[in-house]
Each structure stands twice: as C-alpha cells, then as structure tokens.
Coordinates of C-alpha atoms in Angstrom, one line a residue:
M1378 CA 48.2 6.9 0.5
A1379 CA 46.7 7.6 4.0
N1380 CA 49.0 9.1 6.5
K1381 CA 49.3 7.8 10.1
S1382 CA 46.9 10.4 11.5
M1383 CA 44.2 9.1 9.1
T1384 CA 44.7 5.5 10.2
A1385 CA 45.3 6.1 14.0
P1386 CA 43.3 4.1 16.4
I1387 CA 39.9 5.3 17.7
T1388 CA 40.4 7.0 21.1
M1389 CA 38.2 8.2 23.9
Q1390 CA 38.7 11.9 24.7
P1391 CA 36.9 14.1 27.3
E1392 CA 34.6 15.4 24.6
G1393 CA 33.8 11.9 23.2
L1394 CA 35.2 9.5 20.6
S1395 CA 38.0 10.7 18.3
V1396 CA 37.6 8.8 15.0
P1397 CA 40.2 8.9 12.2
P1398 CA 39.1 8.9 8.6
Y1399 CA 40.2 5.3 8.1
P1400 CA 39.6 3.5 11.4
T1401 CA 40.4 -0.1 12.0
I1402 CA 37.3 -2.1 13.1
P1403 CA 37.8 -5.6 14.5
H1404 CA 35.0 -7.9 13.4
I1405 CA 34.0 -11.5 14.3
I1406 CA 32.4 -13.3 11.3
G1407 CA 30.5 -15.6 13.7
D1408 CA 29.3 -19.2 13.6
G1409 CA 26.6 -21.0 11.6
S1410 CA 25.0 -18.5 9.3
G1411 CA 27.7 -15.9 10.3
P1412 CA 29.8 -16.3 7.1
D1413 CA 26.7 -15.8 4.9
I1414 CA 25.7 -12.7 6.8
W1415 CA 29.2 -11.2 6.6
R1416 CA 29.5 -11.9 2.8
A1417 CA 26.3 -10.1 2.3
S1418 CA 26.8 -7.2 4.7
Q1419 CA 30.4 -6.0 4.2
P1420 CA 29.7 -4.6 0.7
V1421 CA 26.6 -2.9 1.9
I1422 CA 28.3 -1.1 4.8
D1423 CA 31.2 -0.1 2.6
A1424 CA 28.8 1.2 -0.1
A1425 CA 27.0 3.4 2.5
V1426 CA 30.3 4.9 3.7
H1427 CA 31.5 5.5 0.2
A1428 CA 28.1 7.1 -0.8
A1429 CA 28.4 9.5 2.2
Y1430 CA 32.1 10.4 2.0
G1431 CA 33.7 9.1 -1.2
D1432 CA 37.3 8.2 -0.6
E1433 CA 37.6 10.6 2.4
R1434 CA 36.6 7.9 4.8
R1435 CA 36.8 4.1 4.8
I1436 CA 36.6 1.3 7.3
N1437 CA 39.7 -1.0 7.6
W1438 CA 38.1 -4.3 8.5
M1439 CA 40.2 -6.6 10.7
E1440 CA 38.9 -10.1 11.3
V1441 CA 39.4 -11.5 14.8
L1442 CA 38.5 -15.0 15.9
A1443 CA 35.9 -16.3 18.4
G1444 CA 33.5 -19.2 18.6
Q1445 CA 33.8 -22.3 16.6
K1446 CA 36.3 -21.0 14.1
A1447 CA 38.6 -19.9 17.0
H1448 CA 38.2 -23.3 18.6
D1449 CA 39.0 -25.2 15.4
T1450 CA 41.9 -23.0 14.6
L1451 CA 43.5 -22.1 18.0
G1452 CA 41.9 -24.6 20.4
T1453 CA 40.1 -21.8 22.4
W1454 CA 36.7 -20.3 22.1
L1455 CA 37.7 -16.7 22.9
P1456 CA 41.4 -16.0 22.2
E1457 CA 43.2 -13.3 24.2
E1458 CA 44.3 -11.8 20.9
T1459 CA 40.6 -11.1 20.1
M1460 CA 40.0 -9.5 23.5
Q1461 CA 43.1 -7.3 23.1
A1462 CA 42.0 -6.2 19.7
F1463 CA 38.6 -5.0 21.1
R1464 CA 40.5 -3.3 24.0
D1465 CA 42.9 -1.5 21.6
Y1466 CA 40.6 -0.5 18.8
L1467 CA 37.6 0.3 21.1
V1468 CA 34.8 -0.3 18.5
G1469 CA 34.0 -3.6 16.9
I1470 CA 31.2 -5.7 15.4
K1471 CA 30.3 -9.3 15.5
G1472 CA 28.1 -12.0 14.0
P1473 CA 26.2 -14.6 16.0
L1474 CA 28.3 -17.0 18.1
T1475 CA 27.6 -20.5 19.3
T1476 CA 27.4 -21.2 23.0
P1477 CA 30.0 -24.0 23.9
V1478 CA 28.5 -27.2 25.2
G1479 CA 29.7 -28.4 28.6
G1480 CA 32.0 -26.6 30.9
G1481 CA 34.1 -23.5 30.5
I1482 CA 32.5 -20.3 29.1
R1483 CA 28.8 -20.2 29.6
S1484 CA 28.2 -17.7 26.8
L1485 CA 30.8 -16.0 24.5
N1486 CA 28.5 -13.0 24.3
V1487 CA 28.3 -12.7 28.0
A1488 CA 32.1 -13.2 28.4
L1489 CA 32.7 -10.3 25.9
R1490 CA 30.4 -8.0 27.8
Q1491 CA 31.8 -8.9 31.2
E1492 CA 35.4 -8.7 30.1
L1493 CA 35.1 -5.2 28.5
D1494 CA 32.5 -4.0 31.1
L1495 CA 30.0 -3.2 28.3
Y1496 CA 27.4 -2.3 30.8
C1497 CA 24.7 -1.0 28.4
C1498 CA 23.0 -3.3 25.9
V1499 CA 21.2 -0.9 23.6
R1500 CA 18.3 -2.4 21.5
P1501 CA 16.3 0.0 19.4
V1502 CA 13.0 -1.5 18.2
R1503 CA 10.9 0.1 15.4
Y1504 CA 8.6 -0.9 12.6
F1505 CA 9.7 -0.9 8.9
A1506 CA 6.9 -0.3 6.4
G1507 CA 6.3 -3.2 4.1
L1508 CA 6.6 -6.0 6.8
E1509 CA 3.8 -8.2 7.9
T1510 CA 3.7 -8.7 11.7
P1511 CA 1.4 -10.5 14.2
V1512 CA 0.0 -7.3 15.7
K1513 CA -2.5 -4.7 14.3
H1514 CA -0.5 -1.6 14.7
P1515 CA 3.3 -2.4 14.7
D1516 CA 3.9 1.2 13.5
L1517 CA 3.1 2.4 17.0
V1518 CA 6.2 0.6 18.4
N1519 CA 9.2 2.9 18.6
M1520 CA 11.4 2.2 21.7
V1521 CA 15.0 1.9 22.7
I1522 CA 15.8 -0.6 25.4
F1523 CA 18.8 0.1 27.8
R1524 CA 19.4 -3.3 29.3
E1525 CA 22.0 -3.6 32.1
N1526 CA 24.6 -6.0 30.9
T1527 CA 26.9 -7.0 33.7
E1528 CA 24.9 -7.8 36.8
D1529 CA 21.7 -9.8 37.6
I1530 CA 21.6 -13.6 37.2
Y1531 CA 23.8 -13.3 34.0
T1532 CA 26.9 -13.1 36.3
G1533 CA 26.6 -16.8 36.5
I1534 CA 27.0 -17.2 40.2
E1535 CA 25.1 -20.6 40.5
F1536 CA 25.5 -23.8 42.4
A1537 CA 24.2 -27.1 40.9
A1538 CA 21.7 -29.1 42.9
G1539 CA 23.4 -31.9 44.8
S1540 CA 26.9 -30.4 44.5
P1541 CA 29.2 -29.7 47.4
E1542 CA 29.0 -26.0 46.6
A1543 CA 25.2 -26.1 46.9
Q1544 CA 25.4 -27.9 50.2
T1545 CA 28.0 -25.4 51.5
F1546 CA 25.8 -22.5 50.5
H1547 CA 22.7 -24.0 52.1
D1548 CA 24.6 -24.8 55.3
W1549 CA 25.8 -21.2 55.5
L1550 CA 22.3 -19.9 54.8
R1551 CA 20.8 -22.2 57.5
T1552 CA 23.4 -21.2 60.0
T1553 CA 23.4 -17.5 59.3
F1554 CA 19.8 -16.8 58.3
P1555 CA 17.7 -19.7 59.6
E1556 CA 14.3 -18.1 59.1
R1557 CA 15.1 -17.5 55.4
A1558 CA 16.5 -21.0 55.0
K1559 CA 13.2 -22.4 56.0
K1560 CA 11.7 -21.0 52.8
I1561 CA 13.6 -23.5 50.8
R1562 CA 11.2 -26.5 50.5
F1563 CA 13.6 -29.1 49.0
P1564 CA 17.1 -28.2 50.0
Q1565 CA 18.8 -31.5 49.1
A1566 CA 17.5 -31.2 45.5
C1567 CA 17.8 -27.5 45.1
G1568 CA 20.1 -25.4 42.8
F1569 CA 21.0 -21.9 44.0
G1570 CA 21.7 -18.7 42.1
I1571 CA 22.8 -15.3 43.3
K1572 CA 21.4 -12.1 41.8
P1573 CA 23.7 -9.1 42.3
V1574 CA 22.3 -5.6 41.6
S1575 CA 24.3 -2.6 42.7
R1576 CA 23.7 1.1 43.1
E1577 CA 26.7 1.8 40.8
G1578 CA 25.6 -0.6 38.1
T1579 CA 22.1 0.8 38.2
E1580 CA 23.2 4.5 38.2
R1581 CA 25.4 4.2 35.1
L1582 CA 22.7 2.4 33.1
V1583 CA 19.9 4.8 34.1
R1584 CA 22.2 7.8 33.5
A1585 CA 22.9 6.6 30.0
A1586 CA 19.2 6.0 29.3
I1587 CA 18.2 9.5 30.5
Q1588 CA 21.0 11.1 28.6
Y1589 CA 20.0 9.3 25.4
A1590 CA 16.4 10.5 25.9
I1591 CA 17.6 14.1 26.3
D1592 CA 20.0 13.9 23.2
H1593 CA 17.3 12.3 21.0
R1594 CA 14.3 14.3 22.4
C1595 CA 12.4 11.3 23.5
P1596 CA 9.3 11.9 25.7
S1597 CA 9.9 9.4 28.5
V1598 CA 12.1 7.0 30.3
T1599 CA 10.5 3.9 31.9
L1600 CA 12.3 2.0 34.6
V1601 CA 11.1 -1.6 34.2
H1602 CA 11.5 -3.9 37.2
K1603 CA 10.0 -6.6 39.4
G1604 CA 10.5 -4.7 42.6
N1605 CA 7.2 -5.8 44.1
I1606 CA 8.7 -9.2 44.6
M1607 CA 12.5 -8.7 44.6
K1608 CA 12.5 -5.6 46.8
Y1609 CA 16.2 -5.3 47.5
T1610 CA 17.5 -5.9 44.0
E1611 CA 14.9 -4.9 41.4
G1612 CA 13.1 -2.6 43.9
A1613 CA 16.4 -1.0 44.7
F1614 CA 17.0 -0.6 40.9
R1615 CA 13.8 1.5 40.7
D1616 CA 14.6 3.6 43.8
W1617 CA 18.2 4.2 42.8
G1618 CA 17.0 5.2 39.3
Y1619 CA 14.6 7.8 40.6
A1620 CA 17.2 9.2 43.0
L1621 CA 19.7 9.6 40.2
A1622 CA 17.2 11.4 38.0
E1623 CA 16.5 13.8 40.9
R1624 CA 20.2 14.3 41.8
E1625 CA 21.8 14.6 38.4
F1626 CA 19.0 15.7 36.1
S1627 CA 16.9 17.8 38.5
A1628 CA 13.8 15.6 38.1
I1629 CA 10.9 16.6 40.3
P1630 CA 7.6 14.8 41.1
C1631 CA 4.9 15.7 38.7
G1632 CA 1.7 14.8 40.6
K1633 CA 1.8 11.0 40.4
A1634 CA 3.4 8.8 42.9
T1635 CA 5.6 7.1 40.3
S1636 CA 6.2 9.8 37.8
W1637 CA 8.9 12.5 37.8
K1638 CA 9.7 15.2 35.3
L1639 CA 12.9 16.7 34.0
P1640 CA 13.2 20.4 33.3
C1641 CA 13.2 19.7 29.6
G1642 CA 9.8 17.9 29.9
I1643 CA 10.9 14.3 29.8
I1644 CA 8.9 12.0 32.1
I1645 CA 10.6 9.4 34.3
K1646 CA 8.3 6.6 35.4
D1647 CA 8.4 2.9 36.3
C1648 CA 6.5 -0.2 35.4
I1649 CA 6.4 -3.8 36.8
C1650 CA 7.9 -6.1 34.2
D1651 CA 4.9 -8.3 33.7
A1652 CA 2.6 -5.3 33.4
F1653 CA 5.1 -3.8 30.9
L1654 CA 4.8 -6.9 28.6
Q1655 CA 1.1 -6.0 28.5
E1656 CA 1.8 -2.3 28.0
I1657 CA 3.9 -2.8 24.9
L1658 CA 0.8 -4.5 23.3
L1659 CA -1.9 -2.3 24.7
H1660 CA -0.2 1.1 24.9
P1661 CA 3.1 1.1 23.0
T1662 CA 3.1 4.9 22.4
E1663 CA 3.3 5.4 26.2
H1664 CA 6.9 4.2 26.3
S1665 CA 10.0 5.5 24.5
V1666 CA 13.3 4.8 26.3
I1667 CA 13.4 1.7 28.6
A1668 CA 15.9 1.2 31.4
T1669 CA 15.8 -2.3 32.9
L1670 CA 17.9 -5.1 34.4
N1671 CA 19.6 -7.9 32.5
L1672 CA 17.0 -10.7 32.5
N1673 CA 14.0 -8.3 32.1
G1674 CA 15.8 -6.7 29.1
D1675 CA 16.3 -10.1 27.5
Y1676 CA 12.6 -10.8 27.7
C1677 CA 11.4 -7.4 26.7
S1678 CA 13.7 -6.8 23.8
D1679 CA 12.8 -10.1 22.1
A1680 CA 9.1 -9.6 22.7
L1681 CA 9.2 -6.1 21.2
A1682 CA 11.2 -7.4 18.2
A1683 CA 8.4 -10.0 17.5
Q1684 CA 5.9 -7.2 17.4
V1685 CA 7.6 -5.4 14.5
G1686 CA 8.6 -8.4 12.4
G1687 CA 11.0 -10.6 14.3
I1688 CA 14.5 -10.7 15.7
G1689 CA 16.0 -10.9 12.1
I1690 CA 15.6 -7.1 11.8
S1691 CA 16.5 -6.3 15.4
P1692 CA 19.9 -4.6 16.0
G1693 CA 21.9 -4.4 19.1
A1694 CA 25.0 -2.7 20.7
N1695 CA 26.9 -3.3 23.9
I1696 CA 28.5 -0.1 25.1
N1697 CA 30.6 1.3 27.9
Y1698 CA 30.0 5.0 27.6
R1699 CA 32.8 5.8 30.0
T1700 CA 35.7 4.1 28.1
G1701 CA 34.2 4.3 24.7
H1702 CA 34.4 0.5 24.1
A1703 CA 31.5 -0.9 22.1
I1704 CA 30.7 -4.1 20.3
F1705 CA 27.7 -4.1 17.8
E1706 CA 26.1 -7.4 17.0
A1707 CA 23.4 -9.3 15.3
T1708 CA 20.9 -10.2 18.0
H1709 CA 19.7 -13.5 16.7
G1710 CA 21.3 -17.0 17.0
T1711 CA 23.6 -18.8 14.7
A1712 CA 20.9 -20.6 12.6
P1713 CA 23.1 -23.5 11.7
A1714 CA 20.3 -25.1 9.6
L1715 CA 20.7 -22.1 7.2
A1716 CA 24.5 -22.1 7.1
N1717 CA 26.1 -21.9 3.6
Q1718 CA 22.8 -21.7 1.9
N1719 CA 22.8 -17.9 1.1
K1720 CA 19.3 -17.6 2.6
V1721 CA 19.8 -15.9 6.0
N1722 CA 18.6 -12.3 6.6
P1723 CA 21.5 -10.0 7.2
S1724 CA 19.3 -7.1 8.4
S1725 CA 20.0 -7.4 12.1
F1726 CA 23.8 -7.2 11.4
L1727 CA 23.3 -4.3 9.0
L1728 CA 21.1 -2.3 11.3
S1729 CA 23.7 -2.9 14.0
A1730 CA 26.3 -1.6 11.6
Q1731 CA 24.1 1.4 11.1
M1732 CA 24.1 2.0 14.9
M1733 CA 27.9 1.6 14.8
L1734 CA 28.3 4.3 12.1
S1735 CA 26.1 6.6 14.2
Y1736 CA 28.2 5.9 17.3
L1737 CA 31.4 6.8 15.3
G1738 CA 29.8 10.1 14.4
W1739 CA 29.4 9.1 10.8
Q1740 CA 25.7 10.0 10.8
E1741 CA 25.5 10.6 7.0
A1742 CA 26.6 7.0 6.3
A1743 CA 24.3 5.7 9.0
N1744 CA 21.3 7.5 7.5
I1745 CA 22.2 6.2 4.0
L1746 CA 22.4 2.6 5.2
L1747 CA 19.1 3.0 7.1
H1748 CA 17.5 4.4 3.9
G1749 CA 18.7 1.4 2.0
V1750 CA 17.1 -1.1 4.4
Q1751 CA 13.9 1.0 4.6
A1752 CA 13.6 1.2 0.8
A1753 CA 14.2 -2.5 0.2
L1754 CA 11.7 -3.6 2.8
A1755 CA 9.1 -1.1 1.6
E1756 CA 9.3 -2.7 -1.9
H1757 CA 9.1 -6.2 -0.4
Q1758 CA 12.7 -7.0 -1.4
V1759 CA 13.2 -9.5 1.5
T1760 CA 14.8 -12.8 2.4
V1761 CA 12.9 -16.0 3.1
D1762 CA 12.2 -15.3 6.8
L1763 CA 10.2 -12.2 6.0
A1764 CA 8.9 -13.3 2.6
S1765 CA 7.1 -16.3 4.2
H1766 CA 4.8 -13.8 5.9
I1767 CA 4.0 -11.7 2.9
P1768 CA 1.6 -13.2 0.3
G1769 CA 2.9 -13.4 -3.2
V1770 CA 6.5 -12.3 -2.5
T1771 CA 9.5 -14.2 -3.8
A1772 CA 12.3 -14.5 -1.3
L1773 CA 15.7 -13.1 -2.3
S1774 CA 19.0 -14.8 -1.4
S1775 CA 21.2 -13.0 1.1
T1776 CA 23.5 -11.7 -1.6
D1777 CA 20.6 -10.6 -3.9
Y1778 CA 19.1 -8.7 -0.9
A1779 CA 22.5 -7.1 -0.4
E1780 CA 22.6 -6.0 -4.0
A1781 CA 19.1 -4.5 -3.7
L1782 CA 20.3 -2.5 -0.7
I1783 CA 23.4 -1.3 -2.6
A1784 CA 21.2 -0.2 -5.5
H1785 CA 19.0 1.9 -3.1
I1786 CA 22.1 3.3 -1.5
R1787 CA 23.6 4.4 -4.8
S1788 CA 20.4 5.9 -6.0

C-alpha cells in the first residue's frame, strides 16, 4: 500500500515541480466525443506509465465536471469544485468542451485559462511518418508555438452594436479623443472591442519561449505580430520581446535590423503575422519556437496543424510556469456528430498526455507513449479521419486504435 508521501499532492518548489510516485490528476472527460476519447486514451496512458516504471509510479485519475455533464448534473457549466481541484492538484488534463449558447461564460476553455492564469498556450506541431497531408514536405515542419493566453481580444471586453454600453463607450471616445472617434464610419451600428496587451504579459510569455528554446536546443525564436498596423499593442509586443531578450538573456544585434543573437547561438527575430502564414509554407525550417499573441496564435497553430495532418493529431497545454499550474487538452472541438460511435481519433488527447508526462518529469513514460503513436501511424493504423486520406487503408475504431498503441508500447 502506498504511504502518504507517495500520494502527496504535486507542489511547486523553487527548483521546479515536486511530483510524488502516485500523483492525483484531475481530468475532465469532455463533451460530444469526449467520452469516446477518454475510454480509448486512459488505458494507453496507464500502459505507458507502467511500461516505464512498473508499479513504482501510477496516476490516480480523479474525474471533475465541466461542460454539458456539469450543467446536466449540477446546473452549472464550470463548478467551483472543479476549479478548486485544478488549483489544489496543479496539473490536470481535459477533453473537448462545448461552448454554452447564449449568455454567461463565453468559452469554458478561456474561463479555465483566465481563472488559473495559464498564460502560455504551448502547441508543438510536427509531422508523423505515414500520414498523408496537403503539402509536399510536411516533414520540414517542426515548431512549438507559445501563444499568450490571457490578454488580447480573448479577454472578452466587448460592447454590442446598439447597446447602451456601446453608446457610452462611443460618447466617451468622441469627447476624450475626438480625432480618433472620427475614424468610426458608422458609430450607431458599430460594436466595439478592447485589445489589452501589457509589458508584463508579453515578458512572461517571451521569457518562457526563450527558456524553452535554450532547454531544448532550438535554433531560433520568432516573435509573430501585426505591429505594422497595431503599433501600441502588437508593435509593443515585438519591442518588449526584444528588450527582454537583451536584458535577461544577453541578446545582441547580429547584423540585421530585426535579428538578435543569444550567447548560446539562438537567434531572436520577428515576423509580421500574415507574412508568417506564408513563411510556414515556403520556409518552414526557418522557424522553430514561435512567441505570439492570443489571436495570432489561434490562427497559426491551426494552420500549422493542417500542414502536418490535421488538428486531430495536434496536442496542447496551458501552463503557468510560475505557479506550476497546467491543464493539458485535446485541441479539437467536441465533434458531436461522432459521439458514442467509437470512431473519433484520440491522438490529440494522447499527445497532450505525452506533454503532461514530460511536464511531470516522467520523460521515460512520455517517450514510450510517443513511440506508440509514431509506430501506429507509421504502419497506417489510424482512425477514420486519417484513413480517409490514405488510399487502401481500413479505419480502426477508437478502441482498436488504442489497442494497437498498447501493443506497440508493450513491445
């Protein structure tokens, strides 16, 4: 029987996470196809941990409620008990959640990120051999996106067209900044949104991205922005990012106006977002770690996922590197049309679990889980979303795909 020290909560220490052998991990099953994904994924994750450590380590899974199941059971979309579990246990994982229709919470995912201050959305994008993709050389894509998670337009500071709030905002703007108010062509039928971007928010994101590049020996960090148009928000993001690289990482100019170099050789550079969306197609090897704002990160991560096979194999994490809090997640939607059919691809969730294991310091288990996914995809053991793009391949069910992964893990 495990003693208390083996099952103690995960804690954040000055040197990093302290993880007991049998940590409790809160998990949200999710809506729509979420139950199918969870049924397929849990045995695979447990098999990878057992293959790495035997009985010396094990995850104690603790279900917490959010989304439709929480609403049906408790009458609320995001119970306080769920939030407290993530606060107390630090590290969790979740399936896809529906966005409630109507008033209240705009997005459960955004609410979780805001409440726990999970300021880094980390999205690695890479190609897996065996997949068919819409580009000629998907194998050249190998990037990690650090998307700022708590600012930008996702803060939800908006005023609906025709509302008293919109009228009040426009009246204030017209009185305080009359020249700027003249730029609004149709004020009576105009909605308004506020886009906050701070030095503090920028610095902690860029710091995490540069540190990741150093730790993983990546060649470059690209600051992606639209600062040529939004000079005091996205332009400031760029400038603050360079200033932090110089101040905290001893970056120096390396001959180009927009290129700096760390003592270890890592290049810090920037790129306008629309140009970057061309770059990832034309020159993907020129970019490694990406640091960008919230909306840009949403666009870029999904575009990159499409290049390597789709969002069904795209993992994600939302992390606060200061407190240690982290929620790993499937990055796709709920796919309600596939619910309870045992067809959905659990790879996004599984690769997010692989990121979680690495975050816990359980690198052996993370490597084994990654090997299982790589081996299955290389042999065209795939679910229907990927099989439809590979001629002559018969799709596996979600559970059959999971069994194939477990076989690779055990071998």
